[in-house]
Amino acid sequence: MKPDKIVKKQILNLPVYETGKPIEYVAREFGLDPDGILKMASNENPLGASPKAVEAVKKRLGTLNYYPDGGCYELRQKLSKKWGLAPAQFAFGNGSNEILEFIAQCFVGDGDETVFGAQSFIVYKLATIFMGGVCRSVPMPGLKYDLDAMRDAVTDRTKVVFMTNPNNPTGCVVPQAEVENFVRSLPEHVIFCYDEAYTEYQENPVDLRNLIAEGRNVICLRTFSKIYGLAGLRIGYSYSSEEIAGYINRAREPFNVNSLAQAAALAALDDDDFVRRSREVNNAGRKQFVEAFEKLGLEYFSDGANFVMVKVADAPQKFVEMQKRGVIVRPNVGYGLPDWLRITIGKPEQNERCIGELAKLLK
């Protein structure tokens, strides 16, 4: 019997998550020098990793023969103090992406529904399909969440509502009051999964700890991949009620977070100067892109996070042509936005080069 007759139907129907193209791939494909290529596709920190995290990793290199702390004890204690939550309210993953999969494993079964924005992080869809669930993808007019439509999409079959804020890939931001009102409107049988991957780029980010304290079924997710610059180590965490965190930890595999990632995350939490500098560079870069797009007469969207969206004719081909010029950006065909490119905000000289190459293609 052929494997396609044996494999789960969910796998046959599962879309492939296409990551941003690595520098080495583009160098091989177009015969370019890797050192001259700019990767502005995956929302990585252009300043690199937190210096304190780098030093912590170096100190731990001599212990690689030992398994990591399976419970992330030190990191759990530190986050407990940082957020004023009990240690048992946290769960850890190989990136917050893995925790999204845990959440689906815990709460989504055959025929169960999840609700999310049509142009929101594609892993919500993948995790749902993988567990045999049904996706309720809600249109996002103007690249923004329609909270009324999302609430209307909730049914007796809904188990999880997902939201990224700021959203990826559109970058829209939903303010505190609107998020709180939306969560309070949800029925008790629904889990609200609030993805805070880009929240550190906000000056006054939404804080849902009060809703968790009220007993709401809220799970908040954070990552060290973005503003802390630890994307290559893959570490993220969630915080929720102790009961919900307990279920997530049951789904978690032993030793899922490696020792170097734990050491780096611990140190990064103390690197306030790096976080502040990263936010400053990001804010200046956003302004640089906005001014350039306005001069070029391009439609753009840039409310928050560490990237901008820009609308250009024949965006998929522009994506290829930008690679030939040594600049990797991100197409959005898979998100139903074929005319848009997502560009990670870089350092001033990186932004200038990206803008210049794009401008040449528009002539």
CSV table of N, CA, C and O in Angstrom, one decimal, residues 14-128:
chain,number,residue,atom,x,y,z
A,14,LEU,N,-2.2,19.3,5.1
A,14,LEU,CA,-1.4,20.3,5.8
A,14,LEU,C,-0.6,21.2,4.9
A,14,LEU,O,0.3,20.7,4.2
A,15,PRO,N,-0.8,22.5,4.9
A,15,PRO,CA,0.1,23.4,4.1
A,15,PRO,C,1.5,23.3,4.7
A,15,PRO,O,1.7,23.1,5.8
A,16,VAL,N,2.5,23.6,3.8
A,16,VAL,CA,3.9,23.7,4.2
A,16,VAL,C,4.2,25.1,4.6
A,16,VAL,O,3.9,26.1,3.9
A,17,TYR,N,4.8,25.3,5.8
A,17,TYR,CA,5.2,26.6,6.3
A,17,TYR,C,6.5,26.9,5.7
A,17,TYR,O,7.5,26.3,5.9
A,18,GLU,N,6.5,28.0,4.8
A,18,GLU,CA,7.7,28.4,4.1
A,18,GLU,C,8.4,29.5,5.0
A,18,GLU,O,7.9,30.5,5.2
A,19,THR,N,9.6,29.1,5.4
A,19,THR,CA,10.4,30.1,6.2
A,19,THR,C,11.0,31.1,5.3
A,19,THR,O,11.1,31.0,4.0
A,20,GLY,N,11.5,32.2,5.9
A,20,GLY,CA,12.3,33.2,5.1
A,20,GLY,C,13.6,32.5,4.6
A,20,GLY,O,14.2,31.6,5.2
A,21,LYS,N,14.0,32.8,3.3
A,21,LYS,CA,15.1,32.1,2.7
A,21,LYS,C,16.4,32.4,3.4
A,21,LYS,O,16.7,33.6,3.7
A,22,PRO,N,17.1,31.4,3.8
A,22,PRO,CA,18.4,31.6,4.4
A,22,PRO,C,19.4,32.3,3.5
A,22,PRO,O,19.3,32.1,2.2
A,23,ILE,N,20.4,33.0,4.0
A,23,ILE,CA,21.4,33.7,3.2
A,23,ILE,C,22.1,32.7,2.3
A,23,ILE,O,22.4,33.0,1.1
A,24,GLU,N,22.5,31.5,2.9
A,24,GLU,CA,23.3,30.6,2.1
A,24,GLU,C,22.5,30.0,0.9
A,24,GLU,O,23.1,29.8,-0.1
A,25,TYR,N,21.2,29.9,1.0
A,25,TYR,CA,20.4,29.4,-0.1
A,25,TYR,C,20.4,30.4,-1.3
A,25,TYR,O,20.6,30.1,-2.4
A,26,VAL,N,20.2,31.7,-0.9
A,26,VAL,CA,20.2,32.7,-1.9
A,26,VAL,C,21.6,32.9,-2.6
A,26,VAL,O,21.7,33.1,-3.8
A,27,ALA,N,22.6,32.8,-1.8
A,27,ALA,CA,24.0,32.9,-2.3
A,27,ALA,C,24.2,31.8,-3.3
A,27,ALA,O,24.8,32.0,-4.4
A,28,ARG,N,23.8,30.5,-3.0
A,28,ARG,CA,24.0,29.4,-4.0
A,28,ARG,C,23.2,29.6,-5.2
A,28,ARG,O,23.6,29.4,-6.4
A,29,GLU,N,21.9,30.0,-5.0
A,29,GLU,CA,21.0,30.1,-6.2
A,29,GLU,C,21.4,31.2,-7.2
A,29,GLU,O,21.2,31.0,-8.4
A,30,PHE,N,21.9,32.3,-6.7
A,30,PHE,CA,22.2,33.4,-7.6
A,30,PHE,C,23.7,33.7,-7.7
A,30,PHE,O,24.1,34.7,-8.3
A,31,GLY,N,24.5,32.9,-7.1
A,31,GLY,CA,26.0,33.0,-7.3
A,31,GLY,C,26.5,34.3,-6.6
A,31,GLY,O,27.4,35.0,-7.2
A,32,LEU,N,26.0,34.6,-5.4
A,32,LEU,CA,26.4,35.8,-4.7
A,32,LEU,C,27.3,35.5,-3.5
A,32,LEU,O,27.4,34.3,-3.0
A,33,ASP,N,28.0,36.5,-3.1
A,33,ASP,CA,28.9,36.4,-1.9
A,33,ASP,C,28.0,36.5,-0.7
A,33,ASP,O,27.3,37.5,-0.5
A,34,PRO,N,27.9,35.4,0.2
A,34,PRO,CA,27.0,35.5,1.4
A,34,PRO,C,27.3,36.7,2.3
A,34,PRO,O,26.3,37.2,2.8
A,35,ASP,N,28.5,37.2,2.3
A,35,ASP,CA,28.8,38.3,3.2
A,35,ASP,C,28.1,39.6,2.7
A,35,ASP,O,28.0,40.6,3.4
A,36,GLY,N,27.7,39.6,1.4
A,36,GLY,CA,27.1,40.8,0.9
A,36,GLY,C,25.6,40.8,0.8
A,36,GLY,O,25.0,41.7,0.3
A,37,ILE,N,25.0,39.7,1.4
A,37,ILE,CA,23.6,39.6,1.3
A,37,ILE,C,22.9,40.1,2.6
A,37,ILE,O,23.4,39.8,3.7
A,38,LEU,N,21.8,40.8,2.4
A,38,LEU,CA,21.0,41.3,3.6
A,38,LEU,C,19.8,40.4,3.7
A,38,LEU,O,19.1,40.2,2.8
A,39,LYS,N,19.6,39.9,4.9
A,39,LYS,CA,18.4,39.1,5.2
A,39,LYS,C,17.4,40.0,5.9
A,39,LYS,O,17.6,40.3,7.1
A,40,MET,N,16.4,40.4,5.3
A,40,MET,CA,15.3,41.3,5.9
A,40,MET,C,14.0,40.6,5.7
A,40,MET,O,13.0,41.2,5.3
A,41,ALA,N,13.9,39.3,6.0
A,41,ALA,CA,12.7,38.5,5.7
A,41,ALA,C,12.1,37.9,6.9
A,41,ALA,O,10.9,37.5,6.9
A,42,SER,N,12.9,37.6,8.0
A,42,SER,CA,12.4,36.8,9.1
A,42,SER,C,12.2,37.5,10.4
A,42,SER,O,12.1,36.9,11.5
A,43,ASN,N,12.2,38.8,10.4
A,43,ASN,CA,12.0,39.6,11.6
A,43,ASN,C,13.0,39.3,12.7
A,43,ASN,O,12.7,39.3,13.9
A,44,GLU,N,14.3,39.1,12.3
A,44,GLU,CA,15.3,38.9,13.2
A,44,GLU,C,15.9,40.3,13.7
A,44,GLU,O,15.8,41.3,13.0
A,45,ASN,N,16.6,40.3,14.8
A,45,ASN,CA,17.2,41.5,15.3
A,45,ASN,C,18.4,41.9,14.5
A,45,ASN,O,19.4,41.1,14.5
A,46,PRO,N,18.5,43.1,13.9
A,46,PRO,CA,19.6,43.4,13.1
A,46,PRO,C,20.9,43.7,13.9
A,46,PRO,O,22.0,43.8,13.4
A,47,LEU,N,20.7,43.9,15.2
A,47,LEU,CA,21.8,44.2,16.1
A,47,LEU,C,22.5,42.9,16.6
A,47,LEU,O,23.5,43.0,17.3
A,48,GLY,N,21.9,41.8,16.2
A,48,GLY,CA,22.5,40.5,16.6
A,48,GLY,C,21.8,40.0,17.9
A,48,GLY,O,20.7,40.4,18.2
A,49,ALA,N,22.5,39.2,18.7
A,49,ALA,CA,22.0,38.7,19.9
A,49,ALA,C,22.4,39.6,21.1
A,49,ALA,O,23.4,40.3,21.0
A,50,SER,N,21.6,39.5,22.2
A,50,SER,CA,22.0,40.2,23.4
A,50,SER,C,23.4,39.9,23.8
A,50,SER,O,23.7,38.7,23.9
A,51,PRO,N,24.3,40.9,24.0
A,51,PRO,CA,25.7,40.6,24.4
A,51,PRO,C,25.8,39.8,25.7
A,51,PRO,O,26.6,38.9,25.8
A,52,LYS,N,24.9,40.0,26.6
A,52,LYS,CA,24.9,39.3,27.9
A,52,LYS,C,24.5,37.8,27.6
A,52,LYS,O,25.1,36.9,28.2
A,53,ALA,N,23.6,37.6,26.7
A,53,ALA,CA,23.2,36.2,26.3
A,53,ALA,C,24.4,35.5,25.7
A,53,ALA,O,24.7,34.3,25.9
A,54,VAL,N,25.1,36.2,24.8
A,54,VAL,CA,26.3,35.6,24.1
A,54,VAL,C,27.3,35.1,25.1
A,54,VAL,O,27.9,34.0,25.0
A,55,GLU,N,27.6,36.0,26.1
A,55,GLU,CA,28.6,35.6,27.1
A,55,GLU,C,28.1,34.4,28.0
A,55,GLU,O,28.9,33.6,28.3
A,56,ALA,N,26.9,34.4,28.3
A,56,ALA,CA,26.3,33.3,29.1
A,56,ALA,C,26.4,32.0,28.3
A,56,ALA,O,26.7,30.9,28.9
A,57,VAL,N,26.2,32.0,27.0
A,57,VAL,CA,26.3,30.8,26.2
A,57,VAL,C,27.8,30.3,26.2
A,57,VAL,O,28.0,29.1,26.3
A,58,LYS,N,28.7,31.2,26.1
A,58,LYS,CA,30.1,30.8,26.0
A,58,LYS,C,30.5,30.1,27.3
A,58,LYS,O,31.3,29.1,27.3
A,59,LYS,N,30.0,30.6,28.5
A,59,LYS,CA,30.3,30.0,29.7
A,59,LYS,C,29.7,28.6,29.9
A,59,LYS,O,30.2,27.8,30.7
A,60,ARG,N,28.6,28.3,29.2
A,60,ARG,CA,28.0,27.0,29.3
A,60,ARG,C,28.5,25.9,28.3
A,60,ARG,O,28.0,24.8,28.3
A,61,LEU,N,29.4,26.3,27.4
A,61,LEU,CA,29.8,25.4,26.4
A,61,LEU,C,30.5,24.1,26.9
A,61,LEU,O,30.5,23.1,26.3
A,62,GLY,N,31.1,24.3,28.1
A,62,GLY,CA,31.7,23.1,28.7
A,62,GLY,C,30.8,22.1,29.4
A,62,GLY,O,31.3,21.1,29.9
A,63,THR,N,29.5,22.4,29.3
A,63,THR,CA,28.6,21.4,30.0
A,63,THR,C,27.6,20.7,29.0
A,63,THR,O,26.6,20.2,29.4
A,64,LEU,N,28.0,20.7,27.7
A,64,LEU,CA,27.1,20.2,26.7
A,64,LEU,C,27.0,18.7,26.8
A,64,LEU,O,26.1,18.1,26.2
A,65,ASN,N,27.8,18.0,27.6
A,65,ASN,CA,27.6,16.5,27.8
A,65,ASN,C,26.4,16.2,28.7
A,65,ASN,O,26.0,15.1,28.8
A,66,TYR,N,25.9,17.2,29.4
A,66,TYR,CA,24.8,17.0,30.3
A,66,TYR,C,23.5,17.4,29.7
A,66,TYR,O,23.4,18.3,28.9
A,67,TYR,N,22.4,16.7,30.1
A,67,TYR,CA,21.1,17.0,29.7
A,67,TYR,C,20.7,18.4,30.3
A,67,TYR,O,21.2,18.7,31.4
A,68,PRO,N,19.9,19.1,29.6
A,68,PRO,CA,19.4,20.4,30.2
A,68,PRO,C,18.4,20.2,31.3
A,68,PRO,O,17.9,19.1,31.6
A,69,ASP,N,18.2,21.3,32.1
A,69,ASP,CA,17.2,21.3,33.1
A,69,ASP,C,15.8,21.1,32.5
A,69,ASP,O,15.3,22.1,31.8
A,70,GLY,N,15.2,20.0,32.7
A,70,GLY,CA,13.9,19.7,32.0
A,70,GLY,C,12.8,20.6,32.4
A,70,GLY,O,11.8,20.8,31.7
A,71,GLY,N,12.9,21.2,33.6
A,71,GLY,CA,11.9,22.1,34.1
A,71,GLY,C,12.2,23.6,34.0
A,71,GLY,O,11.3,24.4,34.4
A,72,CYS,N,13.3,23.9,33.4
A,72,CYS,CA,13.7,25.3,33.3
A,72,CYS,C,13.6,26.1,34.6
A,72,CYS,O,13.1,27.2,34.7
A,73,TYR,N,14.1,25.5,35.7
A,73,TYR,CA,13.9,26.0,37.0
A,73,TYR,C,14.4,27.4,37.2
A,73,TYR,O,13.6,28.3,37.6
A,74,GLU,N,15.6,27.7,36.8
A,74,GLU,CA,16.1,29.1,37.0
A,74,GLU,C,15.4,30.1,36.2
A,74,GLU,O,15.0,31.2,36.7
A,75,LEU,N,15.1,29.8,35.0
A,75,LEU,CA,14.3,30.7,34.1
A,75,LEU,C,12.9,30.9,34.6
A,75,LEU,O,12.4,32.0,34.6
A,76,ARG,N,12.3,29.8,35.1
A,76,ARG,CA,11.0,29.9,35.7
A,76,ARG,C,10.9,30.8,36.9
A,76,ARG,O,10.0,31.7,37.0
A,77,GLN,N,11.9,30.7,37.8
A,77,GLN,CA,12.0,31.6,39.0
A,77,GLN,C,12.2,33.0,38.6
A,77,GLN,O,11.6,34.0,39.1
A,78,LYS,N,13.0,33.3,37.6
A,78,LYS,CA,13.3,34.6,37.2
A,78,LYS,C,12.1,35.3,36.5
A,78,LYS,O,11.8,36.5,36.8
A,79,LEU,N,11.4,34.6,35.7
A,79,LEU,CA,10.2,35.1,35.1
A,79,LEU,C,9.1,35.3,36.1
A,79,LEU,O,8.3,36.2,36.0
A,80,SER,N,9.0,34.5,37.1
A,80,SER,CA,8.1,34.6,38.2
A,80,SER,C,8.2,35.9,38.9
A,80,SER,O,7.3,36.7,39.1
A,81,LYS,N,9.5,36.3,39.1
A,81,LYS,CA,9.7,37.6,39.8
A,81,LYS,C,9.5,38.8,38.8
A,81,LYS,O,9.0,39.8,39.2
A,82,LYS,N,9.8,38.6,37.6
A,82,LYS,CA,9.7,39.6,36.6
A,82,LYS,C,8.2,40.0,36.4
A,82,LYS,O,7.8,41.2,36.3
A,83,TRP,N,7.3,39.0,36.3
A,83,TRP,CA,5.9,39.2,36.0
A,83,TRP,C,5.0,39.2,37.2
A,83,TRP,O,3.8,39.4,37.0
A,84,GLY,N,5.6,38.8,38.4
A,84,GLY,CA,4.7,38.8,39.5
A,84,GLY,C,3.7,37.6,39.5
A,84,GLY,O,2.6,37.7,40.0
A,85,LEU,N,4.1,36.5,38.9
A,85,LEU,CA,3.3,35.3,38.7
A,85,LEU,C,3.9,34.2,39.5
A,85,LEU,O,5.1,34.2,39.7
A,86,ALA,N,3.1,33.2,39.8
A,86,ALA,CA,3.7,32.0,40.4
A,86,ALA,C,4.5,31.2,39.4
A,86,ALA,O,4.2,31.1,38.2
A,87,PRO,N,5.6,30.5,39.9
A,87,PRO,CA,6.4,29.7,39.0
A,87,PRO,C,5.6,28.7,38.2
A,87,PRO,O,5.9,28.4,37.0
A,88,ALA,N,4.6,28.1,38.8
A,88,ALA,CA,3.8,27.1,38.1
A,88,ALA,C,2.9,27.6,37.0
A,88,ALA,O,2.2,26.8,36.3
A,89,GLN,N,2.9,28.9,36.8
A,89,GLN,CA,2.0,29.5,35.7
A,89,GLN,C,2.8,29.6,34.4
A,89,GLN,O,2.2,30.0,33.4
A,90,PHE,N,4.0,29.1,34.4
A,90,PHE,CA,4.8,29.2,33.1
A,90,PHE,C,5.0,27.8,32.5
A,90,PHE,O,5.0,26.8,33.2
A,91,ALA,N,5.1,27.8,31.2
A,91,ALA,CA,5.5,26.6,30.4
A,91,ALA,C,6.5,27.1,29.4
A,91,ALA,O,6.5,28.3,28.9
A,92,PHE,N,7.4,26.2,29.0
A,92,PHE,CA,8.5,26.6,28.1
A,92,PHE,C,8.5,25.7,26.8
A,92,PHE,O,8.2,24.5,26.8
A,93,GLY,N,9.0,26.3,25.7
A,93,GLY,CA,9.0,25.6,24.5
A,93,GLY,C,10.2,25.9,23.6
A,93,GLY,O,10.9,26.9,23.9
A,94,ASN,N,10.5,25.1,22.7
A,94,ASN,CA,11.5,25.3,21.7
A,94,ASN,C,11.1,26.3,20.7
A,94,ASN,O,10.7,26.1,19.6
A,95,GLY,N,11.1,27.6,21.2
A,95,GLY,CA,10.4,28.7,20.6
A,95,GLY,C,8.9,28.7,21.0
A,95,GLY,O,8.4,27.7,21.3
A,96,SER,N,8.3,29.9,20.9
A,96,SER,CA,6.9,29.9,21.3
A,96,SER,C,6.0,29.2,20.3
A,96,SER,O,4.9,28.8,20.6
A,97,ASN,N,6.6,29.0,19.1
A,97,ASN,CA,5.9,28.2,18.0
A,97,ASN,C,5.6,26.8,18.6
A,97,ASN,O,4.5,26.3,18.3
A,98,GLU,N,6.5,26.2,19.3
A,98,GLU,CA,6.2,24.8,19.8
A,98,GLU,C,5.1,24.9,20.9
A,98,GLU,O,4.3,23.9,20.9
A,99,ILE,N,5.0,25.9,21.6
A,99,ILE,CA,3.9,26.0,22.6
A,99,ILE,C,2.5,26.2,21.9
A,99,ILE,O,1.5,25.6,22.4
A,100,LEU,N,2.5,26.8,20.7
A,100,LEU,CA,1.3,26.8,20.0
A,100,LEU,C,0.8,25.4,19.6
A,100,LEU,O,-0.4,25.1,19.7
A,101,GLU,N,1.8,24.6,19.3
A,101,GLU,CA,1.4,23.2,19.0
A,101,GLU,C,1.0,22.5,20.2
A,101,GLU,O,0.0,21.7,20.2
A,102,PHE,N,1.6,22.7,21.4
A,102,PHE,CA,1.1,22.1,22.6
A,102,PHE,C,-0.3,22.5,22.9
A,102,PHE,O,-1.1,21.7,23.4
A,103,ILE,N,-0.6,23.8,22.7
A,103,ILE,CA,-2.0,24.3,23.0
A,103,ILE,C,-3.0,23.6,22.1
A,103,ILE,O,-4.1,23.2,22.6
A,104,ALA,N,-2.7,23.4,20.8
A,104,ALA,CA,-3.6,22.6,20.0
A,104,ALA,C,-3.7,21.2,20.4
A,104,ALA,O,-4.8,20.6,20.4
A,105,GLN,N,-2.6,20.6,20.8
A,105,GLN,CA,-2.7,19.2,21.3
A,105,GLN,C,-3.6,19.1,22.6
A,105,GLN,O,-4.3,18.1,22.7
A,106,CYS,N,-3.5,20.1,23.4
A,106,CYS,CA,-4.3,20.1,24.6
A,106,CYS,C,-5.8,20.3,24.4
A,106,CYS,O,-6.6,19.7,25.1
A,107,PHE,N,-6.1,21.2,23.5
A,107,PHE,CA,-7.5,21.7,23.5
A,107,PHE,C,-8.2,21.5,22.2
A,107,PHE,O,-9.4,21.8,22.1
A,108,VAL,N,-7.6,21.1,21.1
A,108,VAL,CA,-8.2,20.9,19.8
A,108,VAL,C,-8.3,19.5,19.4
A,108,VAL,O,-7.2,18.8,19.4
A,109,GLY,N,-9.5,19.0,19.1
A,109,GLY,CA,-9.6,17.6,18.6
A,109,GLY,C,-10.4,17.6,17.3
A,109,GLY,O,-10.7,18.7,16.7
A,110,ASP,N,-10.8,16.4,16.9
A,110,ASP,CA,-11.5,16.3,15.6
A,110,ASP,C,-12.8,17.1,15.6
A,110,ASP,O,-13.6,17.0,16.5
A,111,GLY,N,-12.9,18.0,14.7
A,111,GLY,CA,-14.1,18.8,14.5
A,111,GLY,C,-14.2,20.0,15.4
A,111,GLY,O,-15.1,20.9,15.2
A,112,ASP,N,-13.2,20.2,16.3
A,112,ASP,CA,-13.2,21.4,17.1
A,112,ASP,C,-12.7,22.6,16.3
A,112,ASP,O,-12.0,22.4,15.3
A,113,GLU,N,-13.2,23.7,16.6
A,113,GLU,CA,-12.9,24.9,15.8
A,113,GLU,C,-11.9,25.9,16.5
A,113,GLU,O,-11.9,26.0,17.7
A,114,THR,N,-11.1,26.5,15.7
A,114,THR,CA,-10.3,27.6,16.2
A,114,THR,C,-10.6,28.9,15.3
A,114,THR,O,-11.0,28.8,14.2
A,115,VAL,N,-10.5,30.0,15.9
A,115,VAL,CA,-10.8,31.3,15.2
A,115,VAL,C,-9.5,32.2,15.2
A,115,VAL,O,-8.8,32.3,16.3
A,116,PHE,N,-9.2,32.8,14.1
A,116,PHE,CA,-8.1,33.7,14.0
A,116,PHE,C,-8.2,34.6,12.8
A,116,PHE,O,-9.1,34.3,11.9
A,117,GLY,N,-7.4,35.6,12.7
A,117,GLY,CA,-7.5,36.5,11.6
A,117,GLY,C,-6.9,35.9,10.3
A,117,GLY,O,-6.0,35.1,10.4
A,118,ALA,N,-7.5,36.2,9.2
A,118,ALA,CA,-7.1,35.6,7.9
A,118,ALA,C,-5.7,35.9,7.6
A,118,ALA,O,-5.0,35.0,7.0
A,119,GLN,N,-5.2,37.0,7.9
A,119,GLN,CA,-3.8,37.4,7.7
A,119,GLN,C,-3.0,37.5,9.0
A,119,GLN,O,-2.4,38.4,9.4
A,120,SER,N,-3.1,36.4,9.8
A,120,SER,CA,-2.4,36.3,11.1
A,120,SER,C,-1.5,35.1,10.9
A,120,SER,O,-1.5,34.4,9.9
A,121,PHE,N,-0.7,34.8,12.0
A,121,PHE,CA,0.4,33.9,11.9
A,121,PHE,C,-0.1,32.5,11.4
A,121,PHE,O,-1.0,31.9,12.0
A,122,ILE,N,0.5,32.0,10.4
A,122,ILE,CA,0.0,30.8,9.7
A,122,ILE,C,0.1,29.5,10.6
A,122,ILE,O,-0.6,28.5,10.4
A,123,VAL,N,0.9,29.5,11.7
A,123,VAL,CA,1.0,28.3,12.5
A,123,VAL,C,-0.3,28.1,13.3
A,123,VAL,O,-0.6,26.9,13.6
A,124,TYR,N,-1.2,29.1,13.5
A,124,TYR,CA,-2.5,28.8,14.1
A,124,TYR,C,-3.2,27.8,13.2
A,124,TYR,O,-3.9,26.9,13.7
A,125,LYS,N,-3.2,28.1,11.9
A,125,LYS,CA,-3.9,27.2,11.0
A,125,LYS,C,-3.3,25.8,10.9
A,125,LYS,O,-4.0,24.8,11.0
A,126,LEU,N,-1.9,25.8,10.9
A,126,LEU,CA,-1.2,24.5,10.8
A,126,LEU,C,-1.5,23.6,12.0
A,126,LEU,O,-1.8,22.4,11.9
A,127,ALA,N,-1.4,24.2,13.2
A,127,ALA,CA,-1.6,23.5,14.5
A,127,ALA,C,-3.1,23.0,14.5
A,127,ALA,O,-3.3,21.8,15.0
A,128,THR,N,-4.0,23.7,14.1
A,128,THR,CA,-5.4,23.3,14.1
A,128,THR,C,-5.6,22.1,13.2
A,128,THR,O,-6.2,21.1,13.5
